[in-house]
Coordinates of C-alpha atoms and ligand atoms in Angstrom, one line a residue:
M608 CA 97.3 275.8 51.1
P609 CA 96.6 278.8 53.4
D610 CA 93.4 280.3 52.2
A611 CA 94.6 283.9 52.6
S612 CA 97.9 285.7 52.7
A613 CA 99.3 288.1 55.2
V614 CA 100.5 290.8 52.8
N615 CA 99.2 290.4 49.2
G616 CA 100.4 286.9 48.8
R617 CA 103.6 287.2 50.8
A618 CA 104.5 286.6 54.4
L619 CA 105.5 289.5 56.5
D620 CA 109.2 290.4 56.0
I621 CA 111.4 290.8 59.0
R622 CA 111.3 294.6 59.0
Q623 CA 107.5 294.6 59.0
W624 CA 107.6 292.1 61.9
M625 CA 110.0 294.2 63.9
L626 CA 107.7 297.2 63.5
Y627 CA 104.3 295.6 64.3
G628 CA 104.5 291.8 64.2
P629 CA 103.0 289.4 66.8
F630 CA 105.2 288.1 69.6
L631 CA 102.4 285.8 71.0
A632 CA 99.1 284.5 69.7
Q633 CA 96.7 282.6 71.9
L634 CA 94.6 280.1 69.9
V635 CA 91.4 278.7 71.2
I636 CA 91.2 275.1 70.1
T637 CA 88.0 274.3 71.9
R638 CA 85.6 276.5 73.9
R639 CA 84.3 273.5 75.9
C640 CA 85.6 272.9 79.4
N641 CA 85.4 270.0 81.8
L642 CA 85.3 272.5 84.8
S643 CA 83.3 275.6 85.6
C644 CA 85.5 278.0 87.6
G645 CA 83.4 280.7 89.2
Y646 CA 85.6 283.5 88.0
C647 CA 85.8 282.4 84.3
S648 CA 83.9 283.8 81.3
E649 CA 85.9 281.8 78.7
F650 CA 84.2 278.4 78.5
D651 CA 81.0 276.6 77.6
K652 CA 79.7 273.1 78.0
T653 CA 78.5 272.4 74.5
S654 CA 81.0 273.3 71.8
D655 CA 82.8 270.7 69.7
P656 CA 86.5 270.8 69.3
V657 CA 87.6 273.0 66.4
P658 CA 88.4 270.7 63.4
F659 CA 92.2 270.0 63.0
D660 CA 92.3 271.3 59.5
D661 CA 90.8 274.7 60.5
L662 CA 93.3 275.0 63.3
A663 CA 96.2 274.0 60.9
S664 CA 95.1 276.7 58.5
R665 CA 95.0 279.3 61.3
L666 CA 98.5 278.2 62.4
R667 CA 99.8 278.6 58.9
K668 CA 98.3 282.1 58.8
L669 CA 99.9 283.0 62.1
R670 CA 103.2 281.8 60.7
E671 CA 102.8 284.0 57.7
L672 CA 102.4 286.9 60.2
K673 CA 105.7 285.6 61.6
T674 CA 104.2 285.0 65.1
W675 CA 107.0 284.1 67.4
A676 CA 105.0 282.0 70.0
V677 CA 101.6 280.3 69.9
C678 CA 99.8 279.2 73.1
L679 CA 96.9 276.8 72.7
T680 CA 94.1 277.6 75.1
G681 CA 90.3 277.2 75.6
G682 CA 88.1 276.2 77.3
E683 CA 90.2 273.2 78.1
P684 CA 92.8 272.3 75.4
C685 CA 93.2 268.7 76.7
L686 CA 89.6 268.1 75.5
H687 CA 90.8 268.4 71.9
P688 CA 91.3 264.9 70.6
R689 CA 94.3 265.9 68.3
L690 CA 96.2 268.1 70.8
P691 CA 99.5 266.3 70.3
D692 CA 99.1 266.6 66.5
L693 CA 98.5 270.3 66.8
I694 CA 101.7 270.7 68.8
G695 CA 103.5 268.7 66.1
E696 CA 102.1 271.0 63.5
M697 CA 103.3 274.0 65.4
R698 CA 106.8 272.5 65.4
A699 CA 106.7 271.7 61.7
L700 CA 105.6 275.3 60.9
G701 CA 108.6 276.6 62.9
F702 CA 107.1 278.5 65.8
R703 CA 109.9 279.2 68.3
R704 CA 107.7 278.6 71.4
R705 CA 104.9 276.1 71.4
Q706 CA 102.8 276.5 74.5
M707 CA 99.6 275.4 76.1
I708 CA 97.5 276.3 79.2
T709 CA 95.6 273.5 81.0
N710 CA 93.6 272.9 84.2
G711 CA 95.5 269.6 84.3
Y712 CA 92.6 267.3 85.0
K713 CA 92.9 265.3 81.8
L714 CA 96.7 264.8 81.9
T715 CA 98.0 261.2 81.7
K716 CA 101.5 259.8 81.3
D717 CA 100.8 259.0 77.7
L718 CA 99.6 262.5 76.9
I719 CA 102.6 264.1 78.6
E720 CA 104.9 261.8 76.5
A721 CA 103.0 262.7 73.4
F722 CA 103.6 266.4 74.2
N723 CA 107.4 265.6 74.7
E724 CA 107.5 263.8 71.3
N725 CA 105.7 266.6 69.4
G726 CA 107.8 269.4 70.8
L727 CA 105.8 271.3 73.4
T728 CA 108.1 273.9 74.9
D729 CA 106.0 275.4 77.7
M730 CA 103.0 274.4 79.7
Q731 CA 101.1 276.6 82.1
I732 CA 99.1 274.5 84.6
S733 CA 96.6 276.5 86.6
V734 CA 96.5 275.6 90.4
D735 CA 94.6 278.2 92.5
G736 CA 94.7 276.7 96.0
V737 CA 95.0 273.6 98.1
V738 CA 91.5 272.2 98.5
P739 CA 88.4 272.6 96.1
N740 CA 86.0 275.4 97.0
E741 CA 82.9 276.9 95.5
T742 CA 84.9 279.0 93.0
T743 CA 87.6 276.6 91.9
V744 CA 88.5 272.9 91.9
K745 CA 91.9 273.6 90.3
T746 CA 93.7 272.9 93.5
L747 CA 96.6 270.8 94.8
Q748 CA 94.5 268.1 96.5
P749 CA 92.8 266.6 93.4
L750 CA 95.7 267.5 91.1
R751 CA 98.6 265.9 93.1
K752 CA 98.8 262.8 90.9
K753 CA 98.8 264.8 87.7
L754 CA 101.5 267.1 89.1
S755 CA 103.6 264.1 90.0
L756 CA 103.3 262.8 86.5
L757 CA 104.4 266.1 85.1
A758 CA 107.4 266.3 87.5
E759 CA 108.4 262.9 86.4
H760 CA 107.9 262.9 82.7
A761 CA 107.6 266.4 81.3
R762 CA 110.6 267.5 79.2
F763 CA 109.1 271.0 78.7
K764 CA 109.0 274.0 81.0
V765 CA 106.1 273.9 83.5
V766 CA 104.7 277.1 85.0
M767 CA 102.2 276.6 87.8
S768 CA 99.9 279.6 88.0
G769 CA 97.2 280.4 90.5
V770 CA 94.6 283.1 90.5
I771 CA 94.8 285.2 93.6
G772 CA 91.3 285.9 94.8
S773 CA 89.8 282.5 94.0
A774 CA 90.9 280.5 97.1
P775 CA 91.7 281.4 100.7
P776 CA 94.8 283.6 100.4
A777 CA 97.1 281.3 102.6
E778 CA 96.5 278.5 100.1
A779 CA 98.1 280.5 97.3
I780 CA 101.3 280.7 99.3
E781 CA 101.2 276.9 99.9
V782 CA 100.9 276.5 96.1
I783 CA 104.0 278.5 95.5
D784 CA 106.0 276.4 98.0
F785 CA 104.7 273.2 96.3
A786 CA 105.7 274.5 92.8
R787 CA 109.2 275.3 94.0
E788 CA 109.7 271.9 95.7
N789 CA 108.6 270.1 92.6
G790 CA 110.7 271.9 90.0
F791 CA 107.9 274.0 88.6
I792 CA 108.0 277.8 88.1
P793 CA 105.4 279.5 90.3
R794 CA 103.4 282.4 88.9
I795 CA 100.3 284.3 90.2
L796 CA 97.5 285.9 88.3
L797 CA 95.3 288.6 89.8
I798 CA 91.6 287.9 89.4
H799 CA 89.9 290.1 86.9
D800 CA 86.3 290.8 86.1
E801 CA 84.7 290.2 82.7
N802 CA 86.3 293.4 81.3
G803 CA 89.8 292.4 82.4
Q804 CA 89.8 294.8 85.4
L805 CA 91.3 294.1 88.8
K806 CA 88.9 292.8 91.5
L807 CA 90.6 292.0 94.9
N808 CA 89.8 292.6 98.6
P809 CA 92.4 293.8 101.2
E810 CA 93.1 290.2 102.5
E811 CA 93.7 289.0 98.9
L812 CA 96.0 292.0 98.4
A813 CA 98.0 291.0 101.5
A814 CA 98.3 287.4 100.0
Y815 CA 99.5 288.9 96.8
R816 CA 102.3 290.8 98.5
E817 CA 103.3 287.7 100.4
A818 CA 103.3 285.6 97.2
K819 CA 105.4 288.3 95.5
R820 CA 107.9 288.3 98.3
K821 CA 108.2 284.5 98.1
I822 CA 108.6 284.3 94.4
G823 CA 111.2 287.1 94.5
S824 CA 112.9 288.9 91.7
R825 CA 111.7 286.6 89.0
F826 CA 108.2 287.7 89.8
E827 CA 108.0 291.2 88.4
D828 CA 107.0 290.9 84.7
A829 CA 105.6 293.8 82.6
D830 CA 107.3 296.5 84.6
G831 CA 105.7 296.0 88.0
Y832 CA 102.2 296.9 86.9
R833 CA 100.5 294.9 89.6
E834 CA 102.1 296.8 92.4
Q835 CA 101.2 300.1 90.7
L836 CA 97.6 298.9 90.2
I837 CA 97.3 298.0 93.8
Q838 CA 98.9 301.2 95.1
E839 CA 97.5 303.8 92.7
G840 CA 94.4 302.0 91.3
T841 CA 95.7 302.4 87.8
A842 CA 98.8 301.3 85.8
P843 CA 98.5 302.9 82.4
F844 CA 100.3 301.3 79.4
K845 CA 100.2 301.3 75.6
C846 CA 98.3 298.1 74.9
R847 CA 99.5 296.5 71.6
A848 CA 96.8 293.9 71.5
G849 CA 95.9 293.2 67.9
S850 CA 99.5 293.6 66.9
R851 CA 102.2 292.2 69.3
Y852 CA 99.5 289.9 70.8
L853 CA 96.6 288.2 69.0
Y854 CA 93.7 286.3 70.6
V855 CA 92.1 284.0 68.1
D856 CA 88.8 282.5 69.1
E857 CA 87.2 279.2 68.2
F858 CA 85.7 280.7 65.0
G859 CA 89.0 282.0 63.8
Q860 CA 88.3 285.6 64.7
V861 CA 91.0 287.9 66.1
H862 CA 90.2 289.9 69.2
W863 CA 92.4 292.1 71.3
C864 CA 92.2 289.7 74.2
S865 CA 89.9 287.2 75.9
Q866 CA 88.2 290.0 77.9
T867 CA 87.4 292.3 74.9
R868 CA 85.8 289.8 72.6
G869 CA 82.8 292.0 72.0
V870 CA 84.9 295.1 71.1
F871 CA 87.3 294.3 68.3
T872 CA 86.8 291.4 65.8
K873 CA 88.5 290.5 62.5
N874 CA 88.8 287.2 60.7
L875 CA 92.4 285.9 61.1
Q876 CA 92.5 284.8 57.5
Q877 CA 91.9 288.4 56.3
Y878 CA 94.4 289.9 58.8
S879 CA 97.0 292.0 57.1
F880 CA 100.1 294.1 57.8
D881 CA 97.7 297.1 57.8
D882 CA 95.6 295.5 60.6
L883 CA 98.7 294.9 62.7
K884 CA 99.8 298.5 62.1
T885 CA 96.3 300.0 62.8
Q886 CA 95.9 298.0 66.0
F887 CA 99.4 298.8 67.2
Y888 CA 98.5 302.5 67.1
T889 CA 95.0 302.0 68.5
P890 CA 94.7 303.1 72.2
K891 CA 92.6 300.7 74.3
D892 CA 90.3 302.5 76.8
C893 CA 90.6 299.6 79.2
H894 CA 94.4 299.9 79.5
A895 CA 94.8 301.7 82.8
T896 CA 93.3 299.0 85.0
C897 CA 94.1 296.0 82.8
T898 CA 95.3 292.8 84.5
V899 CA 95.9 290.7 81.4
G900 CA 99.6 290.0 82.1
C901 CA 100.5 288.3 78.9
V902 CA 99.4 291.3 76.8
R903 CA 101.2 293.7 79.1
T904 CA 104.4 291.6 78.7
A905 CA 104.0 291.5 74.9
S906 CA 103.5 295.3 74.9
I907 CA 106.5 296.2 77.0
Y908 CA 109.1 296.7 74.3
D909 CA 107.1 299.3 72.5
Q910 CA 106.2 301.5 75.4
W911 CA 108.4 304.3 74.0
R912 CA 106.4 304.4 70.8
G913 CA 103.3 306.5 70.5
Q914 CA 99.6 305.7 70.0
K915 CA 96.9 307.7 68.3
N916 CA 94.2 309.4 70.3
G917 CA 91.0 307.7 69.5
A918 CA 87.4 307.9 70.5
P919 CA 86.3 305.8 73.5
T920 CA 85.7 302.2 72.7
P921 CA 82.0 301.1 73.0
G922 CA 81.4 298.6 75.7
I923 CA 84.6 299.2 77.7
P924 CA 84.6 301.6 80.7
A925 CA 87.0 304.5 80.1
A926 CA 90.1 304.4 82.3
Ligands
SAM1383 C1 90.6 280.5 80.4 S1 91.8 279.4 81.0 C2 92.0 278.3 79.7 C3 93.0 277.2 80.0 C4 92.6 276.2 81.1 N1 91.2 275.8 81.1 C5 93.0 276.6 82.4 O1 92.1 276.9 83.3 O2 94.2 276.7 82.7 C6 93.3 280.4 80.9 C7 93.8 281.0 82.2 O3 92.9 282.1 82.5 C8 92.8 282.2 83.9 N2 91.6 282.9 84.2 C9 90.3 282.6 83.8 N3 89.4 283.6 84.3 C10 90.2 284.4 85.0 C11 89.9 285.6 85.8 N4 88.6 286.1 85.9 N5 90.9 286.2 86.4 C12 92.2 285.8 86.3 N6 92.5 284.7 85.6 C13 91.5 284.0 85.0 C14 92.7 280.7 84.3 O4 92.9 280.4 85.6 C15 93.8 280.1 83.4 O5 95.1 280.2 84.0
SF4_1384 S1 89.3 275.3 83.8 FE1 90.0 277.1 82.6 S2 88.5 277.4 80.9 FE2 87.7 275.9 82.4 S3 86.3 277.2 83.6 FE3 88.3 277.1 84.7 S4 89.5 278.8 83.9 FE4 87.7 278.6 82.6
SF4_1385 S1 94.2 296.8 77.8 FE1 94.5 295.4 76.1 S2 94.8 293.4 77.1 FE2 93.9 294.8 78.7 S3 91.7 294.4 78.7 FE3 92.1 296.1 77.3 S4 92.5 295.2 75.2 FE4 92.6 293.5 76.7

């Protein structure tokens, strides 16, 4: 049985969900990672995988909140020994999209087939460049075999995403061509600092523009915020983190996003309709220069609705 309820013993009803409910939750299933990307502040080398029963309980709670999509993340999710079972649990609970993000290093044919059987719908595999460098080894050269396995066996959607700013800019362009040729969907992420703020030099900006041109019309998500960030330095939006988007860490704590873990914290099992509503209306002081694309996307439908003016958030530079 779930150990707490969403709204006084009842799941959210559809009206409540329409008003403030989560579109996407990212669930950390292990903080440990087999790699150490130079730009990343989201991993350690020591944590154990979160026990399956704890994760199943968190998934049930997310379902009570009527969360539409769940994305398993980390750390590196493939280090979790029961990853396929977790995906099966997500299907049994009725999540519409069952997603994961991986660096790809641990993929095998058997694991991909287990993902197929258990109902994975979307995988994001991170490929930053062509050859390993000091910052990232998530590159085509060591990952070619894994990517071939995916091209051959995956029955789920595969998005190949690279972080612009982590490898020589020309390599990002080569990754996009490779993704296209192999039936994957290319996507680029802009490198951010530990507060989720943009951090690119002029050469990287030029690579971003070229990548955008290559990816074409499918590229522009969340209302073209990247171009605005680059041209104007800011791209203000009403961030609905804590409501339309939930980041659930390895301890079962909800945060606005991976970059603001020290700012807002509440135990998922105690998360209520009132929390969703409060966080929906809470302005985030980091919004104007935010590069967290999935939160911008989850926030886009509610841009016409207001937010309350609040005091500056401790620990986050004001926009
Ligand atoms: C934290 S990782 C976890 C999943 C998995 N280990 C991976 O690398 O795909 C999730 C995503 O965040 C991206 N990421 C991590 N740090 C970043 C940063 N500073 N700027 C932009 N993207 C970042 C990674 O490249 C990856 O696509
Ligand atoms: S593989 Fe993912 S979690 Fe691991 S260090 Fe790189 S970005 Fe971070
Ligand atoms: S604006 Fe929202 S998503 Fe972006 S860093 Fe702040 S809390 Fe995170």
